[in-house]
Protein backbone atom coordinates (compact mmCIF):
# COMPACT_ATOMS: atom_id res chain seq x y z
CA UNK A 1 0.00 0.00 0.00
CA UNK A 2 1.42 3.37 -1.07
CA UNK A 3 1.54 6.33 1.28
CA UNK A 4 -0.34 9.48 0.28
CA UNK A 5 3.01 11.12 -0.51
CA UNK A 6 4.07 8.22 -2.74
CA UNK A 7 0.73 8.36 -4.58
CA UNK A 8 1.21 12.07 -5.23
CA UNK A 9 4.64 11.42 -6.73
CA UNK A 10 3.07 8.86 -9.11
CA UNK A 11 0.38 11.36 -10.24
CA UNK A 12 1.14 12.87 -13.67
CA UNK A 13 -0.78 16.02 -12.77
CA UNK A 14 1.35 16.61 -9.67
CA UNK A 15 4.77 15.30 -10.71
CA UNK A 16 5.88 16.79 -14.04
CA UNK A 17 9.08 14.73 -14.01
CA UNK A 18 7.57 11.27 -13.61
CA UNK A 19 9.17 9.94 -16.82
CA UNK A 20 12.60 11.24 -15.72
CA UNK A 21 12.11 9.77 -12.24
CA UNK A 22 11.23 6.36 -13.68
CA UNK A 23 14.10 6.44 -16.20
CA UNK A 24 16.59 7.29 -13.43
CA UNK A 25 15.26 4.50 -11.20
CA UNK A 26 15.43 2.00 -14.07
CA UNK A 27 19.00 3.05 -14.89
CA UNK A 28 20.02 2.60 -11.26
CA UNK A 29 18.32 -0.82 -11.13
CA UNK A 30 19.94 -1.90 -14.42
CA UNK A 31 23.42 -0.73 -13.34
CA UNK A 32 23.54 -2.17 -9.84
CA UNK A 33 23.07 1.30 -8.30
CA UNK A 34 26.25 2.70 -9.82
CA UNK A 35 25.43 6.42 -10.00
CA UNK A 36 28.26 7.09 -12.45
CA UNK A 37 26.42 5.01 -15.07
CA UNK A 38 23.30 7.19 -14.76
CA UNK A 39 24.73 10.72 -14.86
CA UNK A 40 22.68 11.68 -17.94
CA UNK A 41 19.46 10.54 -16.28
CA UNK A 42 20.20 12.53 -13.12
CA UNK A 43 20.93 15.59 -15.25
CA UNK A 44 17.68 15.24 -17.22
CA UNK A 45 15.75 14.87 -13.95
CA UNK A 46 17.48 17.90 -12.43
CA UNK A 47 16.79 20.01 -15.54
CA UNK A 48 13.15 18.89 -15.56
CA UNK A 49 12.67 19.85 -11.90
CA UNK A 50 14.39 23.21 -12.44
CA UNK A 51 12.29 24.00 -15.53
CA UNK A 52 8.93 23.21 -13.89
CA UNK A 53 9.94 24.94 -10.66
CA UNK A 54 10.53 28.14 -12.68
CA UNK A 55 7.12 27.76 -14.36
CA UNK A 56 5.50 27.19 -10.98
CA UNK A 57 7.14 30.26 -9.43
CA UNK A 58 6.14 32.39 -12.42
CA UNK A 59 2.52 31.23 -12.13
CA UNK A 60 2.58 31.87 -8.39
CA UNK A 61 3.83 35.45 -8.95
CA UNK A 62 1.10 35.97 -11.55
CA UNK A 63 -1.58 34.52 -9.28
CA UNK A 64 -2.31 31.63 -11.65
CA UNK A 65 -3.96 28.55 -10.12
CA UNK A 66 -3.07 25.78 -9.96
CA UNK A 67 0.59 26.73 -9.60
CA UNK A 68 1.66 23.46 -11.23
CA UNK A 69 -0.05 23.09 -14.61
CA UNK A 70 -1.87 19.77 -15.13
CA UNK A 71 -0.29 17.17 -17.40
CA UNK A 72 -2.30 18.21 -20.48
CA UNK A 73 -1.41 21.90 -20.04
CA UNK A 74 2.28 21.05 -19.49
CA UNK A 75 2.26 19.11 -22.76
CA UNK A 76 0.98 22.24 -24.55
CA UNK A 77 3.61 24.42 -22.87
CA UNK A 78 6.38 22.06 -24.03
CA UNK A 79 4.94 21.85 -27.56
CA UNK A 80 4.79 25.65 -27.80
CA UNK A 81 8.52 25.74 -27.03
CA UNK A 82 9.35 23.21 -29.74
JSON list of N, CA, C and O in Angstrom, two decimals, residues 18-76:
[
{"chain": "A", "resi": 18, "resn": "UNK", "atom": "N", "xyz": [7.79, 12.68, -13.87]},
{"chain": "A", "resi": 18, "resn": "UNK", "atom": "CA", "xyz": [7.57, 11.27, -13.61]},
{"chain": "A", "resi": 18, "resn": "UNK", "atom": "C", "xyz": [8.38, 10.39, -14.55]},
{"chain": "A", "resi": 18, "resn": "UNK", "atom": "O", "xyz": [9.02, 9.42, -14.12]},
{"chain": "A", "resi": 19, "resn": "UNK", "atom": "N", "xyz": [8.41, 10.73, -15.83]},
{"chain": "A", "resi": 19, "resn": "UNK", "atom": "CA", "xyz": [9.17, 9.94, -16.82]},
{"chain": "A", "resi": 19, "resn": "UNK", "atom": "C", "xyz": [10.66, 9.95, -16.47]},
{"chain": "A", "resi": 19, "resn": "UNK", "atom": "O", "xyz": [11.32, 8.92, -16.53]},
{"chain": "A", "resi": 20, "resn": "UNK", "atom": "N", "xyz": [11.18, 11.12, -16.08]},
{"chain": "A", "resi": 20, "resn": "UNK", "atom": "CA", "xyz": [12.60, 11.24, -15.72]},
{"chain": "A", "resi": 20, "resn": "UNK", "atom": "C", "xyz": [12.90, 10.47, -14.44]},
{"chain": "A", "resi": 20, "resn": "UNK", "atom": "O", "xyz": [13.95, 9.84, -14.32]},
{"chain": "A", "resi": 21, "resn": "UNK", "atom": "N", "xyz": [11.96, 10.51, -13.49]},
{"chain": "A", "resi": 21, "resn": "UNK", "atom": "CA", "xyz": [12.11, 9.77, -12.24]},
{"chain": "A", "resi": 21, "resn": "UNK", "atom": "C", "xyz": [12.21, 8.28, -12.54]},
{"chain": "A", "resi": 21, "resn": "UNK", "atom": "O", "xyz": [13.11, 7.58, -12.05]},
{"chain": "A", "resi": 22, "resn": "UNK", "atom": "N", "xyz": [11.27, 7.78, -13.35]},
{"chain": "A", "resi": 22, "resn": "UNK", "atom": "CA", "xyz": [11.23, 6.36, -13.68]},
{"chain": "A", "resi": 22, "resn": "UNK", "atom": "C", "xyz": [12.48, 5.93, -14.46]},
{"chain": "A", "resi": 22, "resn": "UNK", "atom": "O", "xyz": [13.02, 4.85, -14.22]},
{"chain": "A", "resi": 23, "resn": "UNK", "atom": "N", "xyz": [12.92, 6.77, -15.40]},
{"chain": "A", "resi": 23, "resn": "UNK", "atom": "CA", "xyz": [14.10, 6.44, -16.20]},
{"chain": "A", "resi": 23, "resn": "UNK", "atom": "C", "xyz": [15.35, 6.36, -15.31]},
{"chain": "A", "resi": 23, "resn": "UNK", "atom": "O", "xyz": [16.17, 5.45, -15.47]},
{"chain": "A", "resi": 24, "resn": "UNK", "atom": "N", "xyz": [15.45, 7.28, -14.36]},
{"chain": "A", "resi": 24, "resn": "UNK", "atom": "CA", "xyz": [16.59, 7.29, -13.43]},
{"chain": "A", "resi": 24, "resn": "UNK", "atom": "C", "xyz": [16.57, 6.03, -12.57]},
{"chain": "A", "resi": 24, "resn": "UNK", "atom": "O", "xyz": [17.60, 5.36, -12.41]},
{"chain": "A", "resi": 25, "resn": "UNK", "atom": "N", "xyz": [15.40, 5.70, -12.04]},
{"chain": "A", "resi": 25, "resn": "UNK", "atom": "CA", "xyz": [15.26, 4.50, -11.20]},
{"chain": "A", "resi": 25, "resn": "UNK", "atom": "C", "xyz": [15.62, 3.25, -11.99]},
{"chain": "A", "resi": 25, "resn": "UNK", "atom": "O", "xyz": [16.35, 2.38, -11.50]},
{"chain": "A", "resi": 26, "resn": "UNK", "atom": "N", "xyz": [15.13, 3.16, -13.23]},
{"chain": "A", "resi": 26, "resn": "UNK", "atom": "CA", "xyz": [15.43, 2.00, -14.07]},
{"chain": "A", "resi": 26, "resn": "UNK", "atom": "C", "xyz": [16.93, 1.90, -14.34]},
{"chain": "A", "resi": 26, "resn": "UNK", "atom": "O", "xyz": [17.51, 0.83, -14.26]},
{"chain": "A", "resi": 27, "resn": "UNK", "atom": "N", "xyz": [17.55, 3.05, -14.63]},
{"chain": "A", "resi": 27, "resn": "UNK", "atom": "CA", "xyz": [19.00, 3.05, -14.89]},
{"chain": "A", "resi": 27, "resn": "UNK", "atom": "C", "xyz": [19.74, 2.54, -13.66]},
{"chain": "A", "resi": 27, "resn": "UNK", "atom": "O", "xyz": [20.65, 1.72, -13.77]},
{"chain": "A", "resi": 28, "resn": "UNK", "atom": "N", "xyz": [19.36, 3.03, -12.49]},
{"chain": "A", "resi": 28, "resn": "UNK", "atom": "CA", "xyz": [20.02, 2.60, -11.26]},
{"chain": "A", "resi": 28, "resn": "UNK", "atom": "C", "xyz": [19.83, 1.10, -11.04]},
{"chain": "A", "resi": 28, "resn": "UNK", "atom": "O", "xyz": [20.77, 0.39, -10.70]},
{"chain": "A", "resi": 29, "resn": "UNK", "atom": "N", "xyz": [18.60, 0.62, -11.26]},
{"chain": "A", "resi": 29, "resn": "UNK", "atom": "CA", "xyz": [18.32, -0.82, -11.13]},
{"chain": "A", "resi": 29, "resn": "UNK", "atom": "C", "xyz": [19.18, -1.63, -12.10]},
{"chain": "A", "resi": 29, "resn": "UNK", "atom": "O", "xyz": [19.77, -2.64, -11.74]},
{"chain": "A", "resi": 30, "resn": "UNK", "atom": "N", "xyz": [19.22, -1.18, -13.36]},
{"chain": "A", "resi": 30, "resn": "UNK", "atom": "CA", "xyz": [19.94, -1.90, -14.42]},
{"chain": "A", "resi": 30, "resn": "UNK", "atom": "C", "xyz": [21.46, -1.89, -14.22]},
{"chain": "A", "resi": 30, "resn": "UNK", "atom": "O", "xyz": [22.15, -2.75, -14.74]},
{"chain": "A", "resi": 31, "resn": "UNK", "atom": "N", "xyz": [21.96, -0.89, -13.50]},
{"chain": "A", "resi": 31, "resn": "UNK", "atom": "CA", "xyz": [23.42, -0.73, -13.34]},
{"chain": "A", "resi": 31, "resn": "UNK", "atom": "C", "xyz": [23.89, -0.96, -11.91]},
{"chain": "A", "resi": 31, "resn": "UNK", "atom": "O", "xyz": [24.89, -0.38, -11.49]},
{"chain": "A", "resi": 32, "resn": "UNK", "atom": "N", "xyz": [23.14, -1.79, -11.19]},
{"chain": "A", "resi": 32, "resn": "UNK", "atom": "CA", "xyz": [23.54, -2.17, -9.84]},
{"chain": "A", "resi": 32, "resn": "UNK", "atom": "C", "xyz": [23.82, -0.95, -8.95]},
{"chain": "A", "resi": 32, "resn": "UNK", "atom": "O", "xyz": [24.77, -0.94, -8.16]},
{"chain": "A", "resi": 33, "resn": "UNK", "atom": "N", "xyz": [23.00, 0.08, -9.11]},
{"chain": "A", "resi": 33, "resn": "UNK", "atom": "CA", "xyz": [23.07, 1.30, -8.30]},
{"chain": "A", "resi": 33, "resn": "UNK", "atom": "C", "xyz": [24.40, 2.03, -8.39]},
{"chain": "A", "resi": 33, "resn": "UNK", "atom": "O", "xyz": [24.84, 2.68, -7.44]},
{"chain": "A", "resi": 34, "resn": "UNK", "atom": "N", "xyz": [25.03, 1.95, -9.56]},
{"chain": "A", "resi": 34, "resn": "UNK", "atom": "CA", "xyz": [26.25, 2.70, -9.82]},
{"chain": "A", "resi": 34, "resn": "UNK", "atom": "C", "xyz": [25.84, 4.05, -10.42]},
{"chain": "A", "resi": 34, "resn": "UNK", "atom": "O", "xyz": [25.49, 4.14, -11.59]},
{"chain": "A", "resi": 35, "resn": "UNK", "atom": "N", "xyz": [25.88, 5.08, -9.59]},
{"chain": "A", "resi": 35, "resn": "UNK", "atom": "CA", "xyz": [25.43, 6.42, -10.00]},
{"chain": "A", "resi": 35, "resn": "UNK", "atom": "C", "xyz": [26.18, 6.95, -11.22]},
{"chain": "A", "resi": 35, "resn": "UNK", "atom": "O", "xyz": [25.61, 7.66, -12.04]},
{"chain": "A", "resi": 36, "resn": "UNK", "atom": "N", "xyz": [27.45, 6.60, -11.33]},
{"chain": "A", "resi": 36, "resn": "UNK", "atom": "CA", "xyz": [28.26, 7.09, -12.45]},
{"chain": "A", "resi": 36, "resn": "UNK", "atom": "C", "xyz": [27.69, 6.66, -13.80]},
{"chain": "A", "resi": 36, "resn": "UNK", "atom": "O", "xyz": [27.86, 7.35, -14.80]},
{"chain": "A", "resi": 37, "resn": "UNK", "atom": "N", "xyz": [27.00, 5.53, -13.83]},
{"chain": "A", "resi": 37, "resn": "UNK", "atom": "CA", "xyz": [26.42, 5.01, -15.07]},
{"chain": "A", "resi": 37, "resn": "UNK", "atom": "C", "xyz": [25.14, 5.78, -15.46]},
{"chain": "A", "resi": 37, "resn": "UNK", "atom": "O", "xyz": [24.67, 5.65, -16.58]},
{"chain": "A", "resi": 38, "resn": "UNK", "atom": "N", "xyz": [24.61, 6.56, -14.54]},
{"chain": "A", "resi": 38, "resn": "UNK", "atom": "CA", "xyz": [23.30, 7.19, -14.76]},
{"chain": "A", "resi": 38, "resn": "UNK", "atom": "C", "xyz": [23.36, 8.72, -14.74]},
{"chain": "A", "resi": 38, "resn": "UNK", "atom": "O", "xyz": [22.33, 9.39, -14.57]},
{"chain": "A", "resi": 39, "resn": "UNK", "atom": "N", "xyz": [24.54, 9.27, -14.92]},
{"chain": "A", "resi": 39, "resn": "UNK", "atom": "CA", "xyz": [24.73, 10.72, -14.86]},
{"chain": "A", "resi": 39, "resn": "UNK", "atom": "C", "xyz": [23.76, 11.48, -15.76]},
{"chain": "A", "resi": 39, "resn": "UNK", "atom": "O", "xyz": [23.16, 12.47, -15.33]},
{"chain": "A", "resi": 40, "resn": "UNK", "atom": "N", "xyz": [23.58, 11.01, -17.00]},
{"chain": "A", "resi": 40, "resn": "UNK", "atom": "CA", "xyz": [22.68, 11.68, -17.94]},
{"chain": "A", "resi": 40, "resn": "UNK", "atom": "C", "xyz": [21.25, 11.72, -17.42]},
{"chain": "A", "resi": 40, "resn": "UNK", "atom": "O", "xyz": [20.55, 12.71, -17.57]},
{"chain": "A", "resi": 41, "resn": "UNK", "atom": "N", "xyz": [20.82, 10.62, -16.80]},
{"chain": "A", "resi": 41, "resn": "UNK", "atom": "CA", "xyz": [19.46, 10.54, -16.28]},
{"chain": "A", "resi": 41, "resn": "UNK", "atom": "C", "xyz": [19.26, 11.51, -15.12]},
{"chain": "A", "resi": 41, "resn": "UNK", "atom": "O", "xyz": [18.23, 12.17, -15.03]},
{"chain": "A", "resi": 42, "resn": "UNK", "atom": "N", "xyz": [20.28, 11.59, -14.24]},
{"chain": "A", "resi": 42, "resn": "UNK", "atom": "CA", "xyz": [20.20, 12.53, -13.12]},
{"chain": "A", "resi": 42, "resn": "UNK", "atom": "C", "xyz": [20.13, 13.97, -13.64]},
{"chain": "A", "resi": 42, "resn": "UNK", "atom": "O", "xyz": [19.37, 14.78, -13.12]},
{"chain": "A", "resi": 43, "resn": "UNK", "atom": "N", "xyz": [20.90, 14.26, -14.67]},
{"chain": "A", "resi": 43, "resn": "UNK", "atom": "CA", "xyz": [20.93, 15.59, -15.25]},
{"chain": "A", "resi": 43, "resn": "UNK", "atom": "C", "xyz": [19.58, 15.95, -15.87]},
{"chain": "A", "resi": 43, "resn": "UNK", "atom": "O", "xyz": [19.06, 17.05, -15.66]},
{"chain": "A", "resi": 44, "resn": "UNK", "atom": "N", "xyz": [19.00, 15.01, -16.61]},
{"chain": "A", "resi": 44, "resn": "UNK", "atom": "CA", "xyz": [17.68, 15.24, -17.22]},
{"chain": "A", "resi": 44, "resn": "UNK", "atom": "C", "xyz": [16.64, 15.49, -16.14]},
{"chain": "A", "resi": 44, "resn": "UNK", "atom": "O", "xyz": [15.79, 16.38, -16.27]},
{"chain": "A", "resi": 45, "resn": "UNK", "atom": "N", "xyz": [16.69, 14.70, -15.06]},
{"chain": "A", "resi": 45, "resn": "UNK", "atom": "CA", "xyz": [15.75, 14.87, -13.95]},
{"chain": "A", "resi": 45, "resn": "UNK", "atom": "C", "xyz": [15.92, 16.26, -13.32]},
{"chain": "A", "resi": 45, "resn": "UNK", "atom": "O", "xyz": [14.95, 16.98, -13.11]},
{"chain": "A", "resi": 46, "resn": "UNK", "atom": "N", "xyz": [17.17, 16.61, -13.06]},
{"chain": "A", "resi": 46, "resn": "UNK", "atom": "CA", "xyz": [17.48, 17.90, -12.43]},
{"chain": "A", "resi": 46, "resn": "UNK", "atom": "C", "xyz": [16.99, 19.06, -13.30]},
{"chain": "A", "resi": 46, "resn": "UNK", "atom": "O", "xyz": [16.38, 20.01, -12.81]},
{"chain": "A", "resi": 47, "resn": "UNK", "atom": "N", "xyz": [17.23, 18.96, -14.62]},
{"chain": "A", "resi": 47, "resn": "UNK", "atom": "CA", "xyz": [16.79, 20.01, -15.54]},
{"chain": "A", "resi": 47, "resn": "UNK", "atom": "C", "xyz": [15.26, 20.09, -15.60]},
{"chain": "A", "resi": 47, "resn": "UNK", "atom": "O", "xyz": [14.70, 21.18, -15.67]},
{"chain": "A", "resi": 48, "resn": "UNK", "atom": "N", "xyz": [14.61, 18.94, -15.55]},
{"chain": "A", "resi": 48, "resn": "UNK", "atom": "CA", "xyz": [13.15, 18.89, -15.56]},
{"chain": "A", "resi": 48, "resn": "UNK", "atom": "C", "xyz": [12.61, 19.60, -14.32]},
{"chain": "A", "resi": 48, "resn": "UNK", "atom": "O", "xyz": [11.73, 20.46, -14.41]},
{"chain": "A", "resi": 49, "resn": "UNK", "atom": "N", "xyz": [13.13, 19.24, -13.16]},
{"chain": "A", "resi": 49, "resn": "UNK", "atom": "CA", "xyz": [12.67, 19.85, -11.90]},
{"chain": "A", "resi": 49, "resn": "UNK", "atom": "C", "xyz": [12.88, 21.37, -11.92]},
{"chain": "A", "resi": 49, "resn": "UNK", "atom": "O", "xyz": [12.02, 22.14, -11.52]},
{"chain": "A", "resi": 50, "resn": "UNK", "atom": "N", "xyz": [14.05, 21.79, -12.40]},
{"chain": "A", "resi": 50, "resn": "UNK", "atom": "CA", "xyz": [14.39, 23.21, -12.44]},
{"chain": "A", "resi": 50, "resn": "UNK", "atom": "C", "xyz": [13.43, 23.96, -13.37]},
{"chain": "A", "resi": 50, "resn": "UNK", "atom": "O", "xyz": [12.91, 25.02, -13.01]},
{"chain": "A", "resi": 51, "resn": "UNK", "atom": "N", "xyz": [13.19, 23.38, -14.55]},
{"chain": "A", "resi": 51, "resn": "UNK", "atom": "CA", "xyz": [12.29, 24.00, -15.53]},
{"chain": "A", "resi": 51, "resn": "UNK", "atom": "C", "xyz": [10.89, 24.20, -14.95]},
{"chain": "A", "resi": 51, "resn": "UNK", "atom": "O", "xyz": [10.34, 25.29, -14.99]},
{"chain": "A", "resi": 52, "resn": "UNK", "atom": "N", "xyz": [10.31, 23.12, -14.39]},
{"chain": "A", "resi": 52, "resn": "UNK", "atom": "CA", "xyz": [8.93, 23.21, -13.89]},
{"chain": "A", "resi": 52, "resn": "UNK", "atom": "C", "xyz": [8.85, 24.04, -12.61]},
{"chain": "A", "resi": 52, "resn": "UNK", "atom": "O", "xyz": [7.82, 24.67, -12.35]},
{"chain": "A", "resi": 53, "resn": "UNK", "atom": "N", "xyz": [9.93, 24.08, -11.84]},
{"chain": "A", "resi": 53, "resn": "UNK", "atom": "CA", "xyz": [9.94, 24.94, -10.66]},
{"chain": "A", "resi": 53, "resn": "UNK", "atom": "C", "xyz": [9.85, 26.41, -11.10]},
{"chain": "A", "resi": 53, "resn": "UNK", "atom": "O", "xyz": [9.10, 27.18, -10.50]},
{"chain": "A", "resi": 54, "resn": "UNK", "atom": "N", "xyz": [10.59, 26.77, -12.15]},
{"chain": "A", "resi": 54, "resn": "UNK", "atom": "CA", "xyz": [10.53, 28.14, -12.68]},
{"chain": "A", "resi": 54, "resn": "UNK", "atom": "C", "xyz": [9.11, 28.48, -13.15]},
{"chain": "A", "resi": 54, "resn": "UNK", "atom": "O", "xyz": [8.61, 29.56, -12.86]},
{"chain": "A", "resi": 55, "resn": "UNK", "atom": "N", "xyz": [8.49, 27.55, -13.88]},
{"chain": "A", "resi": 55, "resn": "UNK", "atom": "CA", "xyz": [7.12, 27.76, -14.36]},
{"chain": "A", "resi": 55, "resn": "UNK", "atom": "C", "xyz": [6.18, 27.97, -13.17]},
{"chain": "A", "resi": 55, "resn": "UNK", "atom": "O", "xyz": [5.35, 28.87, -13.16]},
{"chain": "A", "resi": 56, "resn": "UNK", "atom": "N", "xyz": [6.35, 27.11, -12.16]},
{"chain": "A", "resi": 56, "resn": "UNK", "atom": "CA", "xyz": [5.50, 27.19, -10.98]},
{"chain": "A", "resi": 56, "resn": "UNK", "atom": "C", "xyz": [5.65, 28.54, -10.26]},
{"chain": "A", "resi": 56, "resn": "UNK", "atom": "O", "xyz": [4.66, 29.16, -9.88]},
{"chain": "A", "resi": 57, "resn": "UNK", "atom": "N", "xyz": [6.90, 28.99, -10.11]},
{"chain": "A", "resi": 57, "resn": "UNK", "atom": "CA", "xyz": [7.14, 30.26, -9.43]},
{"chain": "A", "resi": 57, "resn": "UNK", "atom": "C", "xyz": [6.56, 31.42, -10.23]},
{"chain": "A", "resi": 57, "resn": "UNK", "atom": "O", "xyz": [5.99, 32.35, -9.66]},
{"chain": "A", "resi": 58, "resn": "UNK", "atom": "N", "xyz": [6.69, 31.35, -11.54]},
{"chain": "A", "resi": 58, "resn": "UNK", "atom": "CA", "xyz": [6.14, 32.39, -12.42]},
{"chain": "A", "resi": 58, "resn": "UNK", "atom": "C", "xyz": [4.62, 32.45, -12.28]},
{"chain": "A", "resi": 58, "resn": "UNK", "atom": "O", "xyz": [4.04, 33.53, -12.14]},
{"chain": "A", "resi": 59, "resn": "UNK", "atom": "N", "xyz": [3.97, 31.30, -12.28]},
{"chain": "A", "resi": 59, "resn": "UNK", "atom": "CA", "xyz": [2.52, 31.23, -12.13]},
{"chain": "A", "resi": 59, "resn": "UNK", "atom": "C", "xyz": [2.09, 31.75, -10.77]},
{"chain": "A", "resi": 59, "resn": "UNK", "atom": "O", "xyz": [1.08, 32.45, -10.65]},
{"chain": "A", "resi": 60, "resn": "UNK", "atom": "N", "xyz": [2.87, 31.43, -9.75]},
{"chain": "A", "resi": 60, "resn": "UNK", "atom": "CA", "xyz": [2.58, 31.87, -8.39]},
{"chain": "A", "resi": 60, "resn": "UNK", "atom": "C", "xyz": [2.63, 33.41, -8.32]},
{"chain": "A", "resi": 60, "resn": "UNK", "atom": "O", "xyz": [1.73, 34.05, -7.77]},
{"chain": "A", "resi": 61, "resn": "UNK", "atom": "N", "xyz": [3.69, 33.98, -8.92]},
{"chain": "A", "resi": 61, "resn": "UNK", "atom": "CA", "xyz": [3.83, 35.45, -8.95]},
{"chain": "A", "resi": 61, "resn": "UNK", "atom": "C", "xyz": [2.67, 36.10, -9.68]},
{"chain": "A", "resi": 61, "resn": "UNK", "atom": "O", "xyz": [2.23, 37.18, -9.32]},
{"chain": "A", "resi": 62, "resn": "UNK", "atom": "N", "xyz": [2.19, 35.42, -10.74]},
{"chain": "A", "resi": 62, "resn": "UNK", "atom": "CA", "xyz": [1.10, 35.97, -11.55]},
{"chain": "A", "resi": 62, "resn": "UNK", "atom": "C", "xyz": [-0.28, 35.61, -11.01]},
{"chain": "A", "resi": 62, "resn": "UNK", "atom": "O", "xyz": [-1.29, 35.95, -11.63]},
{"chain": "A", "resi": 63, "resn": "UNK", "atom": "N", "xyz": [-0.32, 34.90, -9.89]},
{"chain": "A", "resi": 63, "resn": "UNK", "atom": "CA", "xyz": [-1.58, 34.52, -9.28]},
{"chain": "A", "resi": 63, "resn": "UNK", "atom": "C", "xyz": [-2.36, 33.47, -10.06]},
{"chain": "A", "resi": 63, "resn": "UNK", "atom": "O", "xyz": [-3.58, 33.38, -9.94]},
{"chain": "A", "resi": 64, "resn": "UNK", "atom": "N", "xyz": [-1.65, 32.67, -10.86]},
{"chain": "A", "resi": 64, "resn": "UNK", "atom": "CA", "xyz": [-2.31, 31.63, -11.65]},
{"chain": "A", "resi": 64, "resn": "UNK", "atom": "C", "xyz": [-2.48, 30.36, -10.80]},
{"chain": "A", "resi": 64, "resn": "UNK", "atom": "O", "xyz": [-1.55, 29.93, -10.13]},
{"chain": "A", "resi": 65, "resn": "UNK", "atom": "N", "xyz": [-3.68, 29.80, -10.83]},
{"chain": "A", "resi": 65, "resn": "UNK", "atom": "CA", "xyz": [-3.96, 28.55, -10.12]},
{"chain": "A", "resi": 65, "resn": "UNK", "atom": "C", "xyz": [-4.37, 27.50, -11.13]},
{"chain": "A", "resi": 65, "resn": "UNK", "atom": "O", "xyz": [-5.05, 27.83, -12.09]},
{"chain": "A", "resi": 66, "resn": "UNK", "atom": "N", "xyz": [-4.03, 26.25, -10.97]},
{"chain": "A", "resi": 66, "resn": "UNK", "atom": "CA", "xyz": [-3.07, 25.78, -9.96]},
{"chain": "A", "resi": 66, "resn": "UNK", "atom": "C", "xyz": [-1.65, 26.21, -10.34]},
{"chain": "A", "resi": 66, "resn": "UNK", "atom": "O", "xyz": [-1.38, 26.47, -11.51]},
{"chain": "A", "resi": 67, "resn": "UNK", "atom": "N", "xyz": [-0.80, 26.28, -9.34]},
{"chain": "A", "resi": 67, "resn": "UNK", "atom": "CA", "xyz": [0.59, 26.73, -9.60]},
{"chain": "A", "resi": 67, "resn": "UNK", "atom": "C", "xyz": [1.33, 25.75, -10.50]},
{"chain": "A", "resi": 67, "resn": "UNK", "atom": "O", "xyz": [2.11, 26.17, -11.34]},
{"chain": "A", "resi": 68, "resn": "UNK", "atom": "N", "xyz": [1.06, 24.46, -10.33]},
{"chain": "A", "resi": 68, "resn": "UNK", "atom": "CA", "xyz": [1.66, 23.46, -11.23]},
{"chain": "A", "resi": 68, "resn": "UNK", "atom": "C", "xyz": [0.61, 23.12, -12.28]},
{"chain": "A", "resi": 68, "resn": "UNK", "atom": "O", "xyz": [-0.45, 22.63, -11.95]},
{"chain": "A", "resi": 69, "resn": "UNK", "atom": "N", "xyz": [0.92, 23.42, -13.56]},
{"chain": "A", "resi": 69, "resn": "UNK", "atom": "CA", "xyz": [-0.05, 23.09, -14.61]},
{"chain": "A", "resi": 69, "resn": "UNK", "atom": "C", "xyz": [-0.30, 21.58, -14.66]},
{"chain": "A", "resi": 69, "resn": "UNK", "atom": "O", "xyz": [0.61, 20.80, -14.38]},
{"chain": "A", "resi": 70, "resn": "UNK", "atom": "N", "xyz": [-1.52, 21.19, -15.00]},
{"chain": "A", "resi": 70, "resn": "UNK", "atom": "CA", "xyz": [-1.87, 19.77, -15.13]},
{"chain": "A", "resi": 70, "resn": "UNK", "atom": "C", "xyz": [-1.12, 19.19, -16.32]},
{"chain": "A", "resi": 70, "resn": "UNK", "atom": "O", "xyz": [-0.62, 19.93, -17.17]},
{"chain": "A", "resi": 71, "resn": "UNK", "atom": "N", "xyz": [-1.07, 17.88, -16.38]},
{"chain": "A", "resi": 71, "resn": "UNK", "atom": "CA", "xyz": [-0.29, 17.17, -17.40]},
{"chain": "A", "resi": 71, "resn": "UNK", "atom": "C", "xyz": [-0.61, 17.65, -18.82]},
{"chain": "A", "resi": 71, "resn": "UNK", "atom": "O", "xyz": [0.29, 17.89, -19.62]},
{"chain": "A", "resi": 72, "resn": "UNK", "atom": "N", "xyz": [-1.89, 17.80, -19.13]},
{"chain": "A", "resi": 72, "resn": "UNK", "atom": "CA", "xyz": [-2.30, 18.21, -20.48]},
{"chain": "A", "resi": 72, "resn": "UNK", "atom": "C", "xyz": [-1.79, 19.62, -20.81]},
{"chain": "A", "resi": 72, "resn": "UNK", "atom": "O", "xyz": [-1.30, 19.87, -21.90]},
{"chain": "A", "resi": 73, "resn": "UNK", "atom": "N", "xyz": [-1.89, 20.52, -19.84]},
{"chain": "A", "resi": 73, "resn": "UNK", "atom": "CA", "xyz": [-1.41, 21.90, -20.04]},
{"chain": "A", "resi": 73, "resn": "UNK", "atom": "C", "xyz": [0.11, 21.93, -20.18]},
{"chain": "A", "resi": 73, "resn": "UNK", "atom": "O", "xyz": [0.66, 22.67, -20.99]},
{"chain": "A", "resi": 74, "resn": "UNK", "atom": "N", "xyz": [0.82, 21.10, -19.39]},
{"chain": "A", "resi": 74, "resn": "UNK", "atom": "CA", "xyz": [2.28, 21.05, -19.49]},
{"chain": "A", "resi": 74, "resn": "UNK", "atom": "C", "xyz": [2.71, 20.58, -20.87]},
{"chain": "A", "resi": 74, "resn": "UNK", "atom": "O", "xyz": [3.67, 21.10, -21.44]},
{"chain": "A", "resi": 75, "resn": "UNK", "atom": "N", "xyz": [1.96, 19.62, -21.43]},
{"chain": "A", "resi": 75, "resn": "UNK", "atom": "CA", "xyz": [2.26, 19.11, -22.76]},
{"chain": "A", "resi": 75, "resn": "UNK", "atom": "C", "xyz": [2.18, 20.26, -23.78]},
{"chain": "A", "resi": 75, "resn": "UNK", "atom": "O", "xyz": [3.05, 20.40, -24.62]},
{"chain": "A", "resi": 76, "resn": "UNK", "atom": "N", "xyz": [1.16, 21.11, -23.65]},
{"chain": "A", "resi": 76, "resn": "UNK", "atom": "CA", "xyz": [0.98, 22.24, -24.55]},
{"chain": "A", "resi": 76, "resn": "UNK", "atom": "C", "xyz": [2.11, 23.27, -24.39]},
{"chain": "A", "resi": 76, "resn": "UNK", "atom": "O", "xyz": [2.59, 23.83, -25.35]}
]
